Every structure is written in C-alpha cells, then in structure tokens.
Coordinates of C-alpha atoms in Angstrom, one line a residue:
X227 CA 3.7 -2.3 85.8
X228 CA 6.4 -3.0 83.5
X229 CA 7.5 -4.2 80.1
X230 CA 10.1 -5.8 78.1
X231 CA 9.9 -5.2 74.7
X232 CA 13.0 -6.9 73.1
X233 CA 13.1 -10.6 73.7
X234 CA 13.8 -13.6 71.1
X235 CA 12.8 -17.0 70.8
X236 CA 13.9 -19.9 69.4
X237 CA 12.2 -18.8 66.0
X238 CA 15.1 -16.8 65.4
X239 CA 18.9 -17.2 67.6
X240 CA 17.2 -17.6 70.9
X241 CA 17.0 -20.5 73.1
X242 CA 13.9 -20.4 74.6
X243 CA 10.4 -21.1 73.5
X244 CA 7.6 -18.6 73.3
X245 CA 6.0 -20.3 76.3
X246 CA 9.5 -20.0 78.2
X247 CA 10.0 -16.4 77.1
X248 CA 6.1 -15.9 78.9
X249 CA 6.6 -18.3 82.1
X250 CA 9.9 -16.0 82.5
X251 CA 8.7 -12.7 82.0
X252 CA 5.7 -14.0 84.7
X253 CA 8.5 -14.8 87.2
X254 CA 9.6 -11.4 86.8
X255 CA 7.1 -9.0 86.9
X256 CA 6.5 -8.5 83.9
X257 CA 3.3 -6.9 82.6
X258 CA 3.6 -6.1 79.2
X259 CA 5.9 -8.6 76.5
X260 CA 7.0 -8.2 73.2
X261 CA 8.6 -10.9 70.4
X262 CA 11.0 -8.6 68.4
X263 CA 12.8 -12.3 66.6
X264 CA 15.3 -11.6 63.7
X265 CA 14.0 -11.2 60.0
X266 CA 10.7 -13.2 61.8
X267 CA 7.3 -13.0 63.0
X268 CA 6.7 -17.0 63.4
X269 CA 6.5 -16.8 66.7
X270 CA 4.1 -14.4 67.3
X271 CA 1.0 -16.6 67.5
X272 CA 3.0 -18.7 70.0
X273 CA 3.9 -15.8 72.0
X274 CA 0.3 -14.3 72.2
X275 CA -1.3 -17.6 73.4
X276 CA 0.9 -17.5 76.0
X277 CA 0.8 -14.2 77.0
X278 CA -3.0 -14.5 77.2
X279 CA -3.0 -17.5 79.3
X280 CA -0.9 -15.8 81.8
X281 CA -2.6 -12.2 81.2
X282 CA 0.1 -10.7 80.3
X283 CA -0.3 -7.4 77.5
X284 CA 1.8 -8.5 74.3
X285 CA 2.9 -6.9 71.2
X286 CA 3.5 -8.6 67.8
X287 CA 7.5 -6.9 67.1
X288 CA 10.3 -8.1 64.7
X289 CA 13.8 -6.9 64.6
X290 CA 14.9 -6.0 60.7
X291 CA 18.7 -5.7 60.2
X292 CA 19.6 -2.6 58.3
X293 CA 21.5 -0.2 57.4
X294 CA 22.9 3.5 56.5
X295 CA 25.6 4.9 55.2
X296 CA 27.0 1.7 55.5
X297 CA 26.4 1.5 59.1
X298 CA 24.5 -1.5 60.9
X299 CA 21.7 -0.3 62.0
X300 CA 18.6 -2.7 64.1
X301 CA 15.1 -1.4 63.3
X302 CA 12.4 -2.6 65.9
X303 CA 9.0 -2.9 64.5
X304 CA 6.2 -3.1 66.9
X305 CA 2.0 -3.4 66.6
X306 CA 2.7 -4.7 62.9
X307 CA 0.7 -7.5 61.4
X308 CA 2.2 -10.6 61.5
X309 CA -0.3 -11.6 58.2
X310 CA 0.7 -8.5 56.2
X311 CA 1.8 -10.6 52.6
X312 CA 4.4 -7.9 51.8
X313 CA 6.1 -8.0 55.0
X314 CA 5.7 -11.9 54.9
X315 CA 7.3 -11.7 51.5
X316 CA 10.3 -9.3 52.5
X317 CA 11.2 -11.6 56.0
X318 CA 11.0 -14.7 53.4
X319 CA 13.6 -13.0 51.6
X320 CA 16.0 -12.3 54.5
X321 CA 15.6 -15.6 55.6
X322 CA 17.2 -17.4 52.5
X323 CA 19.7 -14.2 52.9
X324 CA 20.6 -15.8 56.2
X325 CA 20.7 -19.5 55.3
X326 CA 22.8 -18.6 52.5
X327 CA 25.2 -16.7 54.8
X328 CA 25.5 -19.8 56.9
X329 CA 26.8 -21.8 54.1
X330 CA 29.2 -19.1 53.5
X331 CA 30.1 -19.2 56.6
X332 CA 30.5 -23.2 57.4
X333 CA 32.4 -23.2 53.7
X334 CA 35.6 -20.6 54.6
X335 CA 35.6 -23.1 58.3
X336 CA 36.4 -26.1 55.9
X337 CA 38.7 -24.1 53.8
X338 CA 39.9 -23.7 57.7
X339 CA 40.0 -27.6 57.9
X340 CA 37.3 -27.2 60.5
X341 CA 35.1 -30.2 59.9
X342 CA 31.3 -28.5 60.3
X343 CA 28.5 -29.2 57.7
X344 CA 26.1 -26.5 57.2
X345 CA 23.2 -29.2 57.4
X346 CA 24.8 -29.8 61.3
X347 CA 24.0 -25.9 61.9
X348 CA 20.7 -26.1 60.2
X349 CA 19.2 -29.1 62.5
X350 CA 20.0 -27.0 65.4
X351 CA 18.8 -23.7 64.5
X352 CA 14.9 -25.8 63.6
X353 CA 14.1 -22.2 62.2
X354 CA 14.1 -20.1 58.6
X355 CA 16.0 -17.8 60.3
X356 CA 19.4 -18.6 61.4
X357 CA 22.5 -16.7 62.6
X358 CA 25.8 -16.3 63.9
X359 CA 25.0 -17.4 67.5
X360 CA 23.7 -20.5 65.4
X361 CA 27.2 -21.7 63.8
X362 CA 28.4 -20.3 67.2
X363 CA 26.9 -23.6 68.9
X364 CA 27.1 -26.3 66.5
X365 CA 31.3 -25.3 66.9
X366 CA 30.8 -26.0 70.2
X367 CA 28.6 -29.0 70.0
X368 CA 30.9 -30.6 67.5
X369 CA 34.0 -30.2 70.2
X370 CA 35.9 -27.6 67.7
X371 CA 35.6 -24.6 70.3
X372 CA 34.9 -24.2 73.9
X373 CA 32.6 -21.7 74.1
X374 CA 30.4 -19.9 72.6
X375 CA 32.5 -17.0 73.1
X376 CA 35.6 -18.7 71.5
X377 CA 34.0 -19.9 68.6
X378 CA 33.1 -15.7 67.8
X379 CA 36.2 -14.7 68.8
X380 CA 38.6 -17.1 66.6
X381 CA 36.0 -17.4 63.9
X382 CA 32.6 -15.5 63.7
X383 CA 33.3 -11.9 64.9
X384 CA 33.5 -9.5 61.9
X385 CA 36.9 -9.5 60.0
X386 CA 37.6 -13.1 61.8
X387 CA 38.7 -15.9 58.9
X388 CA 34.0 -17.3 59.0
X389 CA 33.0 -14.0 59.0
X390 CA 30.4 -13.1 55.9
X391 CA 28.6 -9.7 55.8
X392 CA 25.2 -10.1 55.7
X393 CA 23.5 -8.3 52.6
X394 CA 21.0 -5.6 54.1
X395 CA 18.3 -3.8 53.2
X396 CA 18.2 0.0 53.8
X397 CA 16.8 1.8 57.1
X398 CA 14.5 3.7 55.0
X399 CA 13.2 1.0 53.1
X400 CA 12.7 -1.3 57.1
X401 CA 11.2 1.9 58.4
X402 CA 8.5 1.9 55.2
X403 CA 8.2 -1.8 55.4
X404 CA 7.6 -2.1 58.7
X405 CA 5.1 1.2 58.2
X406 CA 2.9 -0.5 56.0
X407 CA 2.1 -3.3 57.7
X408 CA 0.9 -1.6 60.0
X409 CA 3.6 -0.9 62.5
X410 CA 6.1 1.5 64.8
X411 CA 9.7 1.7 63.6
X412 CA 12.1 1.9 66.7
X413 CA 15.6 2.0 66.6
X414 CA 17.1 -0.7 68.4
X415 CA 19.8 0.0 70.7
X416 CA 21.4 2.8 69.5
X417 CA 24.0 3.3 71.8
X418 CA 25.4 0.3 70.4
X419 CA 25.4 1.6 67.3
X420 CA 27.6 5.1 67.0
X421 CA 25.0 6.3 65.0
X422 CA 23.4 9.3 67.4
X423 CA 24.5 11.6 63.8
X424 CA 21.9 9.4 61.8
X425 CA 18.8 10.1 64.2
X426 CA 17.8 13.6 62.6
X427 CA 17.8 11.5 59.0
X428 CA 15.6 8.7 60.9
X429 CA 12.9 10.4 62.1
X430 CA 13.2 12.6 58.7
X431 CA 12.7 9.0 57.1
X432 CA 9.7 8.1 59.3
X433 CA 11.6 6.7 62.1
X434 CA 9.1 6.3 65.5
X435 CA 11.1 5.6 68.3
X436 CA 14.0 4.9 70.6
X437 CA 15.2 2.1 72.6
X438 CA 16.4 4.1 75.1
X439 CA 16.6 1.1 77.9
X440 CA 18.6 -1.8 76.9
X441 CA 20.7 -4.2 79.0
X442 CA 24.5 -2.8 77.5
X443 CA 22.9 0.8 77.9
X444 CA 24.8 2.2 80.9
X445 CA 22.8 4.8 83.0
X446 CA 24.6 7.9 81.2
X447 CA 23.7 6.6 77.6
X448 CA 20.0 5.8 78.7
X449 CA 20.2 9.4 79.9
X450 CA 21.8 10.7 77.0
X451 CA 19.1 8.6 74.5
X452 CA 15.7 10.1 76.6
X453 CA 17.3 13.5 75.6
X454 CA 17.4 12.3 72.2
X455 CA 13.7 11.0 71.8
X456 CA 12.3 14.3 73.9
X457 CA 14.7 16.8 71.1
X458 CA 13.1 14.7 68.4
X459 CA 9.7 13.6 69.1
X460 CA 10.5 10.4 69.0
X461 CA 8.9 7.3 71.6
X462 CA 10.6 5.4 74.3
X463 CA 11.0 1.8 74.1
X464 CA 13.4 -0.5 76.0
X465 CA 14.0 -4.1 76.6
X466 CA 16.6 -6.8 77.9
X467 CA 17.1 -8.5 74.3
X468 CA 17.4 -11.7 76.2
X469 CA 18.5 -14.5 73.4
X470 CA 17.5 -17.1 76.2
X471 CA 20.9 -18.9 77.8
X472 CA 23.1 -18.9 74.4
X473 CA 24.4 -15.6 75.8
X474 CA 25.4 -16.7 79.4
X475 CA 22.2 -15.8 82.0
X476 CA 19.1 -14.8 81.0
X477 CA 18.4 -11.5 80.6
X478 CA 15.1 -11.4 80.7
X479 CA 14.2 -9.4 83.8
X480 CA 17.1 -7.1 83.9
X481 CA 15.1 -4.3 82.2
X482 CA 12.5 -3.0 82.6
X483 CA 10.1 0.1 81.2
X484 CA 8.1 2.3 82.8
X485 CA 4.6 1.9 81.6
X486 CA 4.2 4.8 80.8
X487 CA 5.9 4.6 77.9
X488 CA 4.1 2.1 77.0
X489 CA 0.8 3.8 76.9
X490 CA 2.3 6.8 74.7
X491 CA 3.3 3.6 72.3
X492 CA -0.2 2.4 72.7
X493 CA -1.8 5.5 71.9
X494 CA 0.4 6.4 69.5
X495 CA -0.4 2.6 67.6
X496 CA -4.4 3.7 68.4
X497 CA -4.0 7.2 66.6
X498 CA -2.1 6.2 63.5
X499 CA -4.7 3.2 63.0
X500 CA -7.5 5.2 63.8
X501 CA -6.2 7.8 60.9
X502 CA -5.6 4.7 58.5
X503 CA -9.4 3.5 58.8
X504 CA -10.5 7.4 58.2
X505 CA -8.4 8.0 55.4
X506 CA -9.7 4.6 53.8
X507 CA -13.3 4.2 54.6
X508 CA -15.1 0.6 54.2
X509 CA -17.0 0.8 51.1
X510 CA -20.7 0.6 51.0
X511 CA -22.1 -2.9 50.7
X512 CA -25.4 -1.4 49.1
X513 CA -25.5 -2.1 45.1
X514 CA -24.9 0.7 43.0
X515 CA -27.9 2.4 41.2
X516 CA -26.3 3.9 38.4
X517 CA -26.9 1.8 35.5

C-alpha cells in the first residue's frame, strides 16, 4: 500500500474535484489520500465521501502559508478537525487575505494596461481561497498570455510588475494553530524551501513532521530529508502536490509513500488524542450533592 498525502482540489488552486482527486488516486494505486487545500478545509467532507465510497483511508489536511525569519515556509496540517471554530476562524481570515491580494494583483495589471477585472478571476476560482495559479488563468482565458507559464513569468512570479506578497502568519503560530485543532504539523516540502537551518527551531516550536517525498524532491534531497527527520524525531510524510492539470500533467501518482510511514503518523495521531482525552476527562453527568 501507498499514500499520497499532498493533493488539492478545486477548493483552493486545483483543478480537479474531490471526486476526481479520489477516481485518480484509485487509478493509481493509491491506498491512503489526503486533502492538504490552501488556507482551506472545505473540501474535506467532499473528499471523505469519496474516499469511502472507493475504500480508500483519507485524512482531513490543509496547507497554511507561513513564515520565519522572513522565509516562506508551507506547514502541512494533517488529522485536524475540519469543525474546529478557531481554526475555521483563522482559514476565514486568510482567505479575505487572498482575495484582497488578488485585487492587488489584477489593479498593478491595469496600471499595466492589461484589461483583467478581478471579478473575471473571482468567477473562475468558485472558491474563498484563491491564488496566483488563479489570475494565472483568467490571463490566459482573456487571450493576454499564452500560457500559464507566461502569464507567471512576465507578470506573477515574485519581483515581476503583478506580484504582491502575501501577508503571513508565523510558523509558530500555524504549528500551534494547527495543534489545537487537533492536528500534525508537517513541513511541506522543505527542500524547496532552503530552510534545513530552521528545522532545529521547528521541532523546538512543536513541529511534527517532514515531507520528505515530494515530486521536485530529487532522490539525493529525499535522502538527505529522511536523515533530517531520523536526527530530529520528526515523522515522514510525502505526496505529489498535484494541483490537477493547471500545472501541465497530473501529478497525482508520481509519488508515493511507503505505508509505513503512514502507520507511525497514525499512531502518532492515536497517542497524542488518546493523551488529550486523559488529560481532560468527560465530566460526571451525576448531579452534584453538595448543597
């Protein structure tokens, strides 16, 4: 058996639907799925029907954008609860974050005499959670780039004329957040990053895990990231981050994780809840007899 536990859906900047995501992941193998969408958990529900109806293991995941010492940094949070009010009340947050960067964004194209409304890019994101890869297509559908990859490289990539950075919240704080409802804070890619000298800081910080596998992880760096997460204790996680076909193929497939890491992140999940129901026991439902 194996798993993919970084895919996104069209909840967030991927194409496909939950049921897609599922009906691929079948075609490929796939035992175990996770829904890691950005700054969302809408799609969870969606994702878990389907999984069940193909029985297929799935975990609830969302992938927070953070940061440290002013370094990007993805946190992957897995096994959290997709009811939990504050982290329902933090992703609501992000999201207006996000649709206010995508005016931003659509207003320095005008200044650019590029003729895109942000209402254009709104209709086809149909989520609270839109991106880059977003703006990306409504260039392309509105005939002022080519490609997807032209419309980041002459306006969206960082330090090109569209380009807004996106206000962030702190690792700590997406490693606590994600915590407290419940969850496993992973680092997401982390060879993408150049951020290896922030991992001792991490896991001081409460950070859980790795993503040691990822589709632009090349054999050295997943190598060099299992030595990391046996050095500090940390789990192994790994998935193809497939965004559905806005990113040329799908991805979905490409990676895949041993199941055994999967169990440790099970039992891992099974011990920290068990230790949460200890340390607050359910009160007694018989009245009180002091007076």
């Amino acid at each position: 058996m194996f798993a993919d536990l970084h895919l996104h859906t069209h909840f967030s900047d991927g194409t496909f639907s939950p049921e897609e995501v599922v009906a691929r992941g079948c075609r490929a193998g796939l035992g175990t799925l996770a829904v890691t969408d950005h700054d969302t958990v809408e799609g969870c529900p969606r994702m878990a029907a389907a999984c069940a109806a193909a029985h297929i293991e799935f975990f609830t995941g969302a992938e927070l954008t953070a940061e440290h010492d002013d370094l990007e940094l993805h946190i992957l949070g897995y096994f959290i609860d997709p009811e939990n009010q504050q982290l329902l009340r933090e992703l609501a947050r992000c999201q207006i974050v996000r649709q206010d960067r995508i005016r931003e964004m659509v207003a320095r194209l005008n200044e650019l005499n590029v003729p895109l409304q942000a209402e254009e890019v709104f209709a086809l994101a149909n989520c609270r959670s839109p991106g880059r890869p977003h703006v990306a297509r409504a260039l392309v559908q509105a005939g002022c780039c080519a490609s997807h990859d032209e419309a980041f490289e002459r306006f969206l990539k960082k330090n090109r004329p569209a380009w807004v950075p996106k206000a962030k919240m702190s690792a700590l704080e997406a490693i606590e957040l994600i915590h407290q409802a419940g969850g496993l804070a992973v680092m997401a890619h982390p060879a993408l990053n150049r951020a290896d000298h922030l991992i001792p800081a991490l896991k001081n910080g409460g950070l859980d895990g790795l993503e040691c596998y990822h589709t632009k992880h090349s054999a050295s760096a997943t190598r060099r990231y299992l030595e990391f997460a046996e050095r500090f204790h940390l789990l192994v996680t790994g998935g193809s981050d497939c965004h559905g076909k806005s990113k040329g193929r799908p991805l979905i497939g490409t990676v895949k994780l041993p199941y055994t890491h999967v169990e440790k992140l099970k039992a891992e999940d099974e011990r920290r809840k068990a230790g949460a129901a200890v340390a607050t026991p359910a009160l007694d439902p018989r009245p009180s007899t002091l007076d």
